[in-house]
Short mmCIF file of N, CA and C in Angstrom, two decimals:
data_model
loop_
_atom_site.label_atom_id
_atom_site.label_comp_id
_atom_site.label_asym_id
_atom_site.label_seq_id
_atom_site.Cartn_x
_atom_site.Cartn_y
_atom_site.Cartn_z
N MET E 1 181.29 134.50 -88.33
CA MET E 1 181.60 134.34 -89.68
C MET E 1 180.37 133.97 -90.19
N ILE E 2 179.35 133.25 -89.45
CA ILE E 2 178.16 132.84 -90.01
C ILE E 2 177.27 133.93 -90.21
N VAL E 3 177.08 134.65 -91.39
CA VAL E 3 176.62 135.74 -91.68
C VAL E 3 175.93 135.78 -93.25
N PRO E 4 174.75 136.32 -93.55
CA PRO E 4 173.99 137.00 -92.27
C PRO E 4 172.81 135.70 -91.67
N ARG E 5 172.58 135.89 -90.94
CA ARG E 5 171.68 135.29 -89.60
C ARG E 5 170.03 135.76 -89.72
N PRO E 6 169.32 134.72 -90.22
CA PRO E 6 167.80 135.54 -90.20
C PRO E 6 167.70 135.44 -88.43
N ILE E 7 166.51 136.50 -88.22
CA ILE E 7 166.27 136.86 -86.86
C ILE E 7 164.99 136.22 -86.56
N ALA E 8 164.80 135.77 -85.53
CA ALA E 8 163.44 134.99 -84.98
C ALA E 8 162.92 136.14 -83.84
N PHE E 9 161.77 136.67 -84.14
CA PHE E 9 161.49 137.81 -83.17
C PHE E 9 160.45 137.16 -82.42
N VAL E 10 160.74 136.47 -81.14
CA VAL E 10 160.04 135.81 -80.34
C VAL E 10 159.06 136.54 -79.32
N SER E 11 157.76 136.08 -79.46
CA SER E 11 156.93 136.65 -78.31
C SER E 11 156.51 135.19 -77.50
N THR E 12 156.39 135.33 -76.14
CA THR E 12 155.92 134.43 -75.08
C THR E 12 155.04 135.17 -74.17
N ARG E 13 154.45 134.14 -73.09
CA ARG E 13 153.65 134.72 -72.25
C ARG E 13 154.48 133.61 -71.16
N SER E 14 154.60 134.43 -69.95
CA SER E 14 155.08 133.65 -68.82
C SER E 14 153.65 132.83 -68.30
N ALA E 15 154.10 131.91 -67.30
CA ALA E 15 153.05 131.25 -66.76
C ALA E 15 152.26 131.98 -65.68
N ALA E 16 152.52 133.32 -65.37
CA ALA E 16 151.78 134.39 -64.83
C ALA E 16 151.04 135.27 -65.75
N GLY E 17 151.38 135.21 -66.91
CA GLY E 17 150.56 135.89 -67.83
C GLY E 17 151.27 137.18 -68.62
N GLN E 18 152.28 137.43 -67.98
CA GLN E 18 153.36 138.63 -68.76
C GLN E 18 153.62 138.27 -69.99
N ALA E 19 153.50 139.24 -70.93
CA ALA E 19 153.96 138.94 -72.28
C ALA E 19 155.72 139.41 -72.12
N ASN E 20 156.35 138.81 -73.33
CA ASN E 20 157.59 139.30 -73.35
C ASN E 20 157.71 139.11 -75.12
N LEU E 21 158.71 139.74 -75.46
CA LEU E 21 159.19 139.76 -76.98
C LEU E 21 160.66 140.16 -76.86
N ALA E 22 161.56 139.36 -77.64
CA ALA E 22 162.99 139.65 -77.95
C ALA E 22 163.10 138.73 -79.16
N PRO E 23 164.56 139.24 -79.78
CA PRO E 23 164.97 138.77 -81.20
C PRO E 23 166.14 137.83 -80.75
N PHE E 24 166.20 136.73 -81.45
CA PHE E 24 167.37 135.62 -81.57
C PHE E 24 167.71 135.62 -82.76
N SER E 25 169.10 135.59 -83.26
CA SER E 25 169.71 135.45 -84.43
C SER E 25 170.28 134.05 -84.63
N PHE E 26 170.20 133.24 -83.62
CA PHE E 26 170.51 131.61 -83.87
C PHE E 26 169.09 130.90 -84.19
N PHE E 27 168.73 131.15 -85.48
CA PHE E 27 167.42 130.94 -85.92
C PHE E 27 167.48 130.03 -87.24
N MET E 28 166.64 128.80 -87.47
CA MET E 28 166.48 128.35 -88.67
C MET E 28 165.44 127.28 -88.67
N GLY E 29 164.63 127.21 -90.06
CA GLY E 29 163.81 125.99 -90.32
C GLY E 29 164.52 124.63 -90.30
N VAL E 30 163.93 123.73 -89.59
CA VAL E 30 164.63 122.35 -89.53
C VAL E 30 163.91 121.19 -90.30
N SER E 31 162.55 121.63 -90.88
CA SER E 31 161.80 120.27 -91.06
C SER E 31 160.51 120.78 -91.76
N GLY E 32 160.21 120.36 -92.93
CA GLY E 32 158.78 120.48 -93.50
C GLY E 32 157.76 119.87 -93.04
N GLU E 33 158.01 118.33 -92.76
CA GLU E 33 157.16 117.52 -92.56
C GLU E 33 157.65 116.77 -91.29
N PRO E 34 157.31 116.74 -90.12
CA PRO E 34 156.12 118.17 -89.61
C PRO E 34 157.11 119.42 -89.53
N PRO E 35 156.20 120.42 -89.58
CA PRO E 35 156.67 121.73 -89.63
C PRO E 35 157.65 122.02 -88.27
N LEU E 36 158.90 122.22 -88.62
CA LEU E 36 159.91 122.34 -87.19
C LEU E 36 160.73 123.59 -87.65
N LEU E 37 160.88 124.32 -86.64
CA LEU E 37 161.75 125.53 -86.51
C LEU E 37 162.81 125.19 -85.36
N ALA E 38 164.29 125.76 -85.24
CA ALA E 38 164.92 125.94 -84.02
C ALA E 38 165.45 127.28 -83.86
N LEU E 39 165.76 127.57 -82.64
CA LEU E 39 166.40 128.71 -82.18
C LEU E 39 167.04 128.26 -81.02
N SER E 40 168.15 129.19 -80.67
CA SER E 40 169.01 128.64 -79.70
C SER E 40 169.06 130.13 -78.58
N VAL E 41 168.91 129.70 -77.56
CA VAL E 41 168.61 130.97 -76.34
C VAL E 41 169.74 130.81 -75.24
N SER E 42 170.67 131.65 -75.22
CA SER E 42 172.10 131.56 -74.57
C SER E 42 171.64 132.22 -73.08
N THR E 43 172.17 131.72 -71.99
CA THR E 43 172.24 132.32 -70.77
C THR E 43 172.40 133.77 -70.66
N ARG E 44 172.25 134.71 -69.72
CA ARG E 44 173.03 135.96 -69.75
C ARG E 44 173.45 135.83 -68.19
N SER E 45 174.79 136.17 -67.98
CA SER E 45 175.52 135.99 -66.62
C SER E 45 174.81 134.60 -65.75
N GLY E 46 174.66 133.58 -66.60
CA GLY E 46 174.39 132.48 -65.79
C GLY E 46 172.70 132.27 -65.81
N GLU E 47 172.23 133.41 -66.11
CA GLU E 47 170.29 133.57 -65.62
C GLU E 47 169.71 132.90 -66.88
N THR E 48 168.82 132.34 -66.84
CA THR E 48 168.22 131.97 -68.10
C THR E 48 167.22 132.94 -68.56
N LYS E 49 167.22 133.36 -69.86
CA LYS E 49 166.66 134.66 -70.27
C LYS E 49 165.01 134.29 -70.37
N ASP E 50 164.21 135.34 -70.18
CA ASP E 50 162.82 135.18 -70.34
C ASP E 50 162.00 134.24 -71.14
N THR E 51 162.74 134.63 -72.41
CA THR E 51 161.99 133.83 -73.47
C THR E 51 162.20 132.14 -73.32
N ALA E 52 163.30 131.75 -72.75
CA ALA E 52 163.45 130.13 -72.66
C ALA E 52 162.47 129.94 -71.56
N ARG E 53 162.68 130.71 -70.44
CA ARG E 53 161.93 130.28 -69.32
C ARG E 53 160.58 130.33 -69.58
N ASN E 54 159.75 131.48 -70.42
CA ASN E 54 158.42 130.99 -70.45
C ASN E 54 158.09 129.92 -71.64
N LEU E 55 158.94 129.75 -72.53
CA LEU E 55 158.56 128.74 -73.50
C LEU E 55 158.55 127.44 -72.93
N VAL E 56 159.61 127.14 -71.92
CA VAL E 56 159.56 125.90 -71.30
C VAL E 56 158.51 125.62 -70.15
N ASP E 57 158.32 126.84 -69.50
CA ASP E 57 157.21 126.92 -68.63
C ASP E 57 155.64 126.55 -69.34
N THR E 58 155.39 127.48 -70.25
CA THR E 58 153.99 127.02 -70.98
C THR E 58 153.94 126.06 -72.13
N GLY E 59 155.31 125.89 -72.82
CA GLY E 59 155.20 124.84 -73.86
C GLY E 59 155.04 125.64 -75.27
N GLU E 60 154.92 127.00 -75.36
CA GLU E 60 154.31 127.70 -76.52
C GLU E 60 155.21 128.85 -76.60
N PHE E 61 155.23 129.42 -77.89
CA PHE E 61 155.93 130.63 -78.45
C PHE E 61 155.46 130.93 -79.47
N VAL E 62 155.78 132.19 -80.18
CA VAL E 62 155.51 132.78 -81.60
C VAL E 62 156.52 133.31 -82.02
N VAL E 63 157.07 132.83 -83.41
CA VAL E 63 158.15 133.62 -84.12
C VAL E 63 157.59 134.51 -85.00
N ASN E 64 157.94 135.94 -84.77
CA ASN E 64 157.18 136.78 -85.70
C ASN E 64 158.51 137.19 -86.79
N ALA E 65 157.85 137.68 -87.91
CA ALA E 65 159.00 138.01 -88.75
C ALA E 65 159.72 139.27 -88.34
N ALA E 66 161.13 139.72 -88.26
CA ALA E 66 161.70 140.44 -88.03
C ALA E 66 162.18 141.03 -89.67
N THR E 67 161.60 142.30 -90.01
CA THR E 67 161.94 142.81 -91.20
C THR E 67 162.36 144.11 -91.02
N GLU E 68 162.64 144.71 -92.33
CA GLU E 68 163.59 145.83 -92.08
C GLU E 68 162.50 146.97 -91.85
N GLU E 69 161.35 146.98 -91.95
CA GLU E 69 160.47 147.92 -91.23
C GLU E 69 160.17 148.03 -89.68
N LEU E 70 160.73 146.88 -89.13
CA LEU E 70 160.47 147.05 -87.75
C LEU E 70 161.98 146.76 -87.14
N ALA E 71 163.23 146.95 -87.81
CA ALA E 71 164.44 147.03 -87.49
C ALA E 71 164.60 147.76 -86.03
N THR E 72 164.08 149.14 -86.13
CA THR E 72 164.50 149.80 -84.64
C THR E 72 163.61 149.02 -83.68
N VAL E 73 162.32 148.39 -83.84
CA VAL E 73 161.98 148.11 -82.48
C VAL E 73 162.41 146.50 -82.20
N VAL E 74 162.98 145.97 -83.34
CA VAL E 74 163.37 144.71 -82.96
C VAL E 74 164.59 144.76 -82.22
N ASN E 75 165.46 146.02 -82.57
CA ASN E 75 166.61 146.40 -81.84
C ASN E 75 166.12 146.70 -80.29
N GLU E 76 165.30 147.32 -80.37
CA GLU E 76 165.01 147.95 -78.86
C GLU E 76 164.44 146.90 -78.11
N ALA E 77 163.67 145.85 -78.58
CA ALA E 77 163.26 144.63 -77.51
C ALA E 77 164.46 144.04 -77.36
N SER E 78 165.79 144.19 -77.65
CA SER E 78 166.91 143.27 -77.17
C SER E 78 167.71 143.65 -76.15
N GLY E 79 167.08 144.57 -75.45
CA GLY E 79 167.98 145.01 -73.99
C GLY E 79 167.84 143.99 -72.97
N ASP E 80 168.78 144.29 -72.09
CA ASP E 80 168.81 143.52 -71.05
C ASP E 80 167.76 143.80 -69.95
N TYR E 81 166.34 143.78 -70.04
CA TYR E 81 165.29 144.28 -69.31
C TYR E 81 165.13 143.13 -67.98
N PRO E 82 164.62 143.81 -66.73
CA PRO E 82 164.26 142.78 -66.11
C PRO E 82 163.16 141.76 -66.31
N PHE E 83 163.30 140.60 -65.64
CA PHE E 83 162.13 139.61 -66.07
C PHE E 83 160.99 140.41 -65.59
N GLY E 84 159.84 139.93 -66.60
CA GLY E 84 158.70 140.67 -66.52
C GLY E 84 158.52 141.68 -67.28
N THR E 85 159.33 142.58 -68.01
CA THR E 85 159.32 143.50 -68.50
C THR E 85 158.55 143.39 -69.77
N ASP E 86 157.64 144.09 -69.94
CA ASP E 86 156.50 143.89 -71.47
C ASP E 86 157.12 144.47 -72.91
N GLU E 87 157.82 143.81 -73.27
CA GLU E 87 158.49 144.75 -74.53
C GLU E 87 157.61 144.78 -75.55
N PHE E 88 156.25 144.62 -75.50
CA PHE E 88 155.26 144.96 -76.22
C PHE E 88 154.81 146.49 -76.02
N ALA E 89 154.58 146.83 -74.65
CA ALA E 89 154.54 148.17 -74.34
C ALA E 89 155.73 149.09 -74.46
N LEU E 90 156.97 148.56 -74.25
CA LEU E 90 158.04 149.33 -74.48
C LEU E 90 158.25 149.88 -75.78
N THR E 91 158.21 148.98 -76.91
CA THR E 91 158.49 149.23 -78.24
C THR E 91 157.22 149.69 -79.02
N GLY E 92 155.90 149.68 -78.58
CA GLY E 92 154.79 150.35 -79.00
C GLY E 92 154.18 149.24 -80.21
N LEU E 93 154.59 147.83 -80.00
CA LEU E 93 154.13 146.99 -80.92
C LEU E 93 152.52 146.52 -80.22
N THR E 94 151.76 146.01 -81.07
CA THR E 94 150.57 145.59 -80.85
C THR E 94 150.63 144.23 -80.61
N ALA E 95 150.23 143.62 -79.34
CA ALA E 95 150.09 142.02 -79.11
C ALA E 95 148.63 141.82 -79.28
N ALA E 96 148.77 140.92 -80.70
CA ALA E 96 147.42 140.29 -81.00
C ALA E 96 147.01 138.69 -80.42
N PRO E 97 146.17 138.50 -80.39
CA PRO E 97 145.62 137.05 -80.14
C PRO E 97 146.10 136.08 -81.13
N CYS E 98 146.51 134.88 -80.87
CA CYS E 98 146.70 133.79 -81.52
C CYS E 98 145.62 133.05 -81.70
N ILE E 99 145.79 131.83 -82.75
CA ILE E 99 144.41 130.96 -82.83
C ILE E 99 144.72 129.56 -81.76
N ARG E 100 146.15 129.20 -81.71
CA ARG E 100 146.53 127.78 -81.12
C ARG E 100 147.30 127.89 -79.83
N VAL E 101 147.78 129.16 -79.83
CA VAL E 101 148.71 129.28 -78.36
C VAL E 101 148.20 130.38 -77.60
N SER E 102 148.55 130.44 -76.36
CA SER E 102 148.06 131.69 -75.57
C SER E 102 148.88 132.54 -75.57
N ALA E 103 150.28 132.62 -76.00
CA ALA E 103 151.59 133.58 -76.15
C ALA E 103 150.86 134.66 -77.34
N PRO E 104 150.99 136.02 -77.30
CA PRO E 104 150.66 136.84 -78.13
C PRO E 104 151.40 137.02 -79.29
N ARG E 105 151.04 137.54 -80.65
CA ARG E 105 151.81 137.57 -81.81
C ARG E 105 151.99 139.17 -81.81
N VAL E 106 152.72 139.58 -82.91
CA VAL E 106 153.08 140.82 -83.26
C VAL E 106 152.07 141.24 -84.37
N ALA E 107 151.23 142.28 -84.12
CA ALA E 107 150.07 142.40 -85.17
C ALA E 107 150.96 142.98 -86.36
N GLU E 108 151.88 143.84 -86.21
CA GLU E 108 152.31 144.60 -87.38
C GLU E 108 153.42 143.61 -88.22
N ALA E 109 153.60 142.25 -87.87
CA ALA E 109 154.74 141.49 -88.45
C ALA E 109 154.10 141.04 -89.65
N ALA E 110 154.89 140.95 -90.67
CA ALA E 110 154.37 140.39 -91.82
C ALA E 110 154.16 138.84 -91.71
N PHE E 111 154.74 138.09 -90.84
CA PHE E 111 153.93 136.73 -90.75
C PHE E 111 154.29 136.33 -89.18
N SER E 112 153.56 135.50 -88.45
CA SER E 112 153.77 134.97 -87.13
C SER E 112 153.41 133.60 -87.27
N LEU E 113 154.45 132.67 -86.60
CA LEU E 113 154.45 131.39 -86.80
C LEU E 113 153.76 130.90 -85.02
N GLU E 114 152.72 130.24 -85.05
CA GLU E 114 152.46 130.04 -83.51
C GLU E 114 153.11 128.55 -83.56
N CYS E 115 153.85 128.29 -82.39
CA CYS E 115 154.73 127.11 -82.10
C CYS E 115 154.29 126.54 -80.91
N ARG E 116 154.45 125.13 -80.70
CA ARG E 116 154.37 124.31 -79.34
C ARG E 116 155.75 123.75 -79.17
N THR E 117 156.48 124.19 -77.99
CA THR E 117 157.78 123.54 -77.74
C THR E 117 157.80 122.02 -78.07
N HIS E 118 158.73 121.70 -78.88
CA HIS E 118 158.87 120.17 -79.51
C HIS E 118 160.08 119.71 -78.46
N THR E 119 161.33 120.13 -78.66
CA THR E 119 162.10 119.65 -77.89
C THR E 119 163.09 121.08 -77.22
N VAL E 120 163.71 120.64 -76.14
CA VAL E 120 164.75 121.62 -75.59
C VAL E 120 165.98 120.76 -75.15
N VAL E 121 166.87 121.18 -75.83
CA VAL E 121 168.11 120.59 -75.59
C VAL E 121 169.25 121.49 -74.90
N PRO E 122 169.78 121.21 -73.39
CA PRO E 122 170.74 122.20 -73.08
C PRO E 122 171.90 121.71 -73.53
N LEU E 123 172.96 123.04 -73.70
CA LEU E 123 174.06 122.79 -74.42
C LEU E 123 175.19 123.78 -73.61
N GLY E 124 176.42 123.11 -73.56
CA GLY E 124 177.31 123.91 -72.83
C GLY E 124 177.10 123.81 -71.14
N SER E 125 178.10 124.78 -70.68
CA SER E 125 177.91 124.85 -69.35
C SER E 125 176.99 125.70 -68.57
N ALA E 126 176.87 125.70 -67.25
CA ALA E 126 175.59 126.49 -66.79
C ALA E 126 176.12 128.10 -66.61
N GLU E 127 177.04 128.35 -66.61
CA GLU E 127 177.53 130.22 -66.99
C GLU E 127 177.35 130.42 -68.20
N ARG E 128 177.71 129.79 -68.92
CA ARG E 128 177.51 130.13 -70.48
C ARG E 128 176.49 128.95 -71.45
N GLY E 129 175.84 128.45 -70.75
CA GLY E 129 174.95 127.50 -71.33
C GLY E 129 174.10 128.20 -72.58
N THR E 130 173.45 127.23 -73.29
CA THR E 130 172.45 127.52 -74.05
C THR E 130 171.49 126.70 -74.18
N GLN E 131 170.42 126.87 -74.58
CA GLN E 131 169.30 125.99 -74.95
C GLN E 131 168.68 126.15 -76.41
N LEU E 132 169.15 124.79 -77.21
CA LEU E 132 168.67 124.48 -78.30
C LEU E 132 167.27 124.34 -78.35
N ILE E 133 166.29 124.88 -78.95
CA ILE E 133 164.92 125.08 -78.75
C ILE E 133 164.26 124.45 -80.01
N VAL E 134 163.61 123.54 -80.45
CA VAL E 134 162.87 123.17 -81.27
C VAL E 134 161.37 123.49 -81.10
N GLY E 135 160.60 124.07 -82.11
CA GLY E 135 159.25 124.21 -81.79
C GLY E 135 158.55 123.75 -83.27
N GLU E 136 157.09 122.96 -82.97
CA GLU E 136 156.54 122.61 -84.15
C GLU E 136 155.52 123.72 -84.52
N ILE E 137 155.29 124.05 -85.70
CA ILE E 137 154.53 125.14 -86.08
C ILE E 137 153.06 124.58 -86.30
N VAL E 138 152.39 125.11 -85.37
CA VAL E 138 150.71 124.81 -85.46
C VAL E 138 150.05 125.75 -86.04
N TRP E 139 150.25 126.99 -86.50
CA TRP E 139 149.50 127.81 -86.91
C TRP E 139 150.22 128.94 -87.96
N MET E 140 149.95 129.42 -88.96
CA MET E 140 150.75 130.45 -89.54
C MET E 140 149.77 131.61 -89.91
N HIS E 141 150.00 132.92 -89.49
CA HIS E 141 149.46 134.30 -90.05
C HIS E 141 150.58 134.69 -90.83
N VAL E 142 150.03 135.11 -92.19
CA VAL E 142 150.71 135.76 -93.26
C VAL E 142 150.07 136.92 -93.84
N ARG E 143 150.39 138.09 -93.88
CA ARG E 143 150.09 139.09 -94.35
C ARG E 143 149.84 138.97 -95.92
N GLU E 144 148.63 139.22 -96.55
CA GLU E 144 148.16 138.89 -98.01
C GLU E 144 149.36 139.60 -99.11
N ASP E 145 149.73 140.57 -98.69
CA ASP E 145 150.62 141.61 -99.51
C ASP E 145 152.19 140.80 -99.38
N MET E 146 152.46 139.98 -98.60
CA MET E 146 153.61 139.09 -98.70
C MET E 146 153.90 137.87 -99.55
N LEU E 147 152.61 137.52 -100.16
CA LEU E 147 152.51 136.37 -100.92
C LEU E 147 152.87 136.96 -102.12
N GLU E 148 153.35 135.63 -103.12
CA GLU E 148 154.09 135.90 -104.29
C GLU E 148 152.92 136.15 -105.40
N PRO E 149 152.65 137.07 -106.22
CA PRO E 149 151.92 137.42 -107.02
C PRO E 149 151.22 136.34 -107.74
N GLY E 150 149.87 136.29 -108.27
CA GLY E 150 149.34 135.22 -109.24
C GLY E 150 150.06 135.26 -110.59
N SER E 151 149.77 134.32 -111.63
CA SER E 151 150.32 134.47 -112.78
C SER E 151 149.58 135.18 -113.60
N ALA E 152 149.81 135.65 -114.88
CA ALA E 152 149.38 136.25 -115.78
C ALA E 152 147.83 135.91 -116.30
N ASP E 153 147.87 134.74 -116.15
CA ASP E 153 146.18 134.31 -116.47
C ASP E 153 145.26 134.33 -115.46
N GLY E 154 145.47 135.09 -114.33
CA GLY E 154 144.71 135.08 -113.23
C GLY E 154 144.45 133.84 -112.26
N THR E 155 145.42 133.24 -112.33
CA THR E 155 145.13 132.06 -111.12
C THR E 155 145.64 132.76 -109.91
N PRO E 156 145.23 132.19 -108.74
CA PRO E 156 145.42 132.53 -107.42
C PRO E 156 146.76 132.69 -107.06
N PRO E 157 147.19 133.59 -106.30
CA PRO E 157 148.59 133.65 -105.54
C PRO E 157 149.19 132.45 -105.42
N ALA E 158 150.49 132.09 -105.54
CA ALA E 158 151.10 130.94 -105.11
C ALA E 158 151.20 131.12 -103.63
N PRO E 159 151.12 130.12 -102.55
CA PRO E 159 151.29 130.02 -101.31
C PRO E 159 152.64 130.11 -100.64
N LEU E 160 153.36 131.06 -101.48
CA LEU E 160 154.75 131.36 -101.10
C LEU E 160 154.84 132.47 -100.74
N VAL E 161 155.76 133.13 -99.54
CA VAL E 161 156.16 134.33 -99.49
C VAL E 161 157.23 134.78 -100.44
N ASP E 162 157.02 135.92 -100.85
CA ASP E 162 157.93 136.63 -101.82
C ASP E 162 158.81 137.41 -100.83
N ALA E 163 159.91 136.84 -101.09
CA ALA E 163 161.32 137.52 -100.05
C ALA E 163 161.48 139.32 -100.43
N GLN E 164 161.48 139.48 -101.70
CA GLN E 164 161.70 140.97 -101.86
C GLN E 164 160.51 141.76 -101.33
N ARG E 165 159.45 141.32 -101.32
CA ARG E 165 158.16 141.79 -100.24
C ARG E 165 158.26 141.94 -98.84
N LEU E 166 158.82 140.73 -98.56
CA LEU E 166 159.01 140.49 -96.99
C LEU E 166 159.97 141.70 -96.38
N ARG E 167 161.11 141.88 -97.31
CA ARG E 167 162.34 142.48 -96.74
C ARG E 167 162.98 141.82 -95.33
N PRO E 168 163.22 140.83 -95.12
CA PRO E 168 163.69 140.17 -93.89
C PRO E 168 164.99 141.09 -93.33
N LEU E 169 165.20 140.94 -91.96
CA LEU E 169 166.38 141.81 -91.41
C LEU E 169 167.07 140.69 -91.18
N ALA E 170 168.24 140.65 -91.25
CA ALA E 170 169.29 139.73 -90.82
C ALA E 170 170.46 140.60 -89.87
N ARG E 171 171.14 139.40 -89.05
CA ARG E 171 172.09 139.99 -88.13
C ARG E 171 173.37 139.52 -88.54
N LEU E 172 174.45 140.63 -88.23
CA LEU E 172 175.74 140.34 -88.92
C LEU E 172 176.83 140.46 -87.67
N GLY E 173 176.16 140.82 -86.54
CA GLY E 173 177.25 140.90 -85.24
C GLY E 173 177.49 142.18 -84.87
N LYS E 174 178.07 142.35 -83.87
CA LYS E 174 178.14 143.87 -83.20
C LYS E 174 176.71 144.39 -83.20
N ASN E 175 177.09 145.74 -83.55
CA ASN E 175 175.61 146.27 -83.99
C ASN E 175 175.09 146.34 -85.12
N LEU E 176 175.59 145.37 -86.14
CA LEU E 176 175.19 145.51 -87.57
C LEU E 176 174.12 144.56 -88.02
N TYR E 177 173.25 145.24 -89.02
CA TYR E 177 172.10 144.38 -89.56
C TYR E 177 172.19 144.67 -91.04
N ALA E 178 171.61 143.86 -91.85
CA ALA E 178 171.45 143.95 -93.32
C ALA E 178 170.15 143.67 -93.55
N GLY E 179 169.97 143.88 -95.03
CA GLY E 179 168.55 144.01 -95.54
C GLY E 179 168.93 142.71 -96.57
N LEU E 180 167.99 142.33 -97.57
CA LEU E 180 168.32 141.27 -98.17
C LEU E 180 169.08 141.49 -99.43
N GLY E 181 169.27 142.65 -99.73
CA GLY E 181 170.21 142.88 -101.08
C GLY E 181 169.75 142.07 -102.45
N PRO E 182 170.40 142.26 -103.52
CA PRO E 182 170.07 141.92 -104.63
C PRO E 182 169.76 140.19 -104.52
N THR E 183 168.89 139.63 -105.39
CA THR E 183 168.87 138.19 -105.24
C THR E 183 169.18 137.66 -106.66
N PHE E 184 169.33 136.45 -106.84
CA PHE E 184 169.49 135.97 -108.15
C PHE E 184 169.00 134.29 -108.31
N ALA E 185 168.85 133.78 -109.14
CA ALA E 185 168.20 132.24 -109.27
C ALA E 185 169.37 131.42 -109.96
N LEU E 186 169.08 130.54 -109.29
CA LEU E 186 170.16 129.05 -110.15
C LEU E 186 169.39 127.63 -109.66
N ASP E 187 168.78 127.27 -111.02
CA ASP E 187 168.11 126.25 -111.16
C ASP E 187 169.06 124.99 -110.45
N ARG E 188 168.51 124.05 -109.63
CA ARG E 188 169.39 122.72 -109.26
C ARG E 188 169.61 121.94 -110.58
N PRO E 189 170.79 121.26 -110.45
CA PRO E 189 170.92 120.46 -111.77
C PRO E 189 169.54 119.21 -111.85
N ARG E 190 169.53 118.96 -113.07
CA ARG E 190 168.70 117.81 -113.13
C ARG E 190 169.20 116.64 -113.52
N ILE E 191 169.39 115.50 -112.53
CA ILE E 191 170.20 114.33 -112.84
C ILE E 191 169.02 113.08 -113.71
N LYS E 192 169.70 112.71 -114.53
CA LYS E 192 168.82 111.51 -115.13
C LYS E 192 168.97 110.19 -114.37
N ARG E 193 168.13 109.53 -114.16
CA ARG E 193 168.32 108.00 -113.63
C ARG E 193 167.61 107.17 -114.26
#
């Protein structure tokens, strides 16, 4: 019922240096100052998923934009592959270096958020457990064509991502995904004090 859900396309590197890439749709921003985001990684048949294992072991990860143009490869990276499978090679995506973390980012992504693991909270029982992971964003890569255009007077673009240009991919459940669809604006009420 909680739909649409944004997708964190998470890249990590194992302690042994193996790249991993997987999507997670229990994902959200939680704080602007400090910049924090959260994602939940459940176990699979009682086993910790590669992403959770890697980001706990190394203390870092990257959240890459999951967009409509990457929908097929986001889905392909979601398979139950054995530990150590390189989903970059599997999907044909390019692993690009980061600035502040050793995990790779997806070069084709509209944005990539380099994160350091802030907090990991275990939830549930061992067989069906979940790890709630909070990461601090330590560096951002954003493609210029994703930014809102400047004003008519030629001032520089606002440092905000234009959702229509981004075309984010959302998860609906089962095998269903959705794009952004139509948008509308509502100004918040102004309360006089």
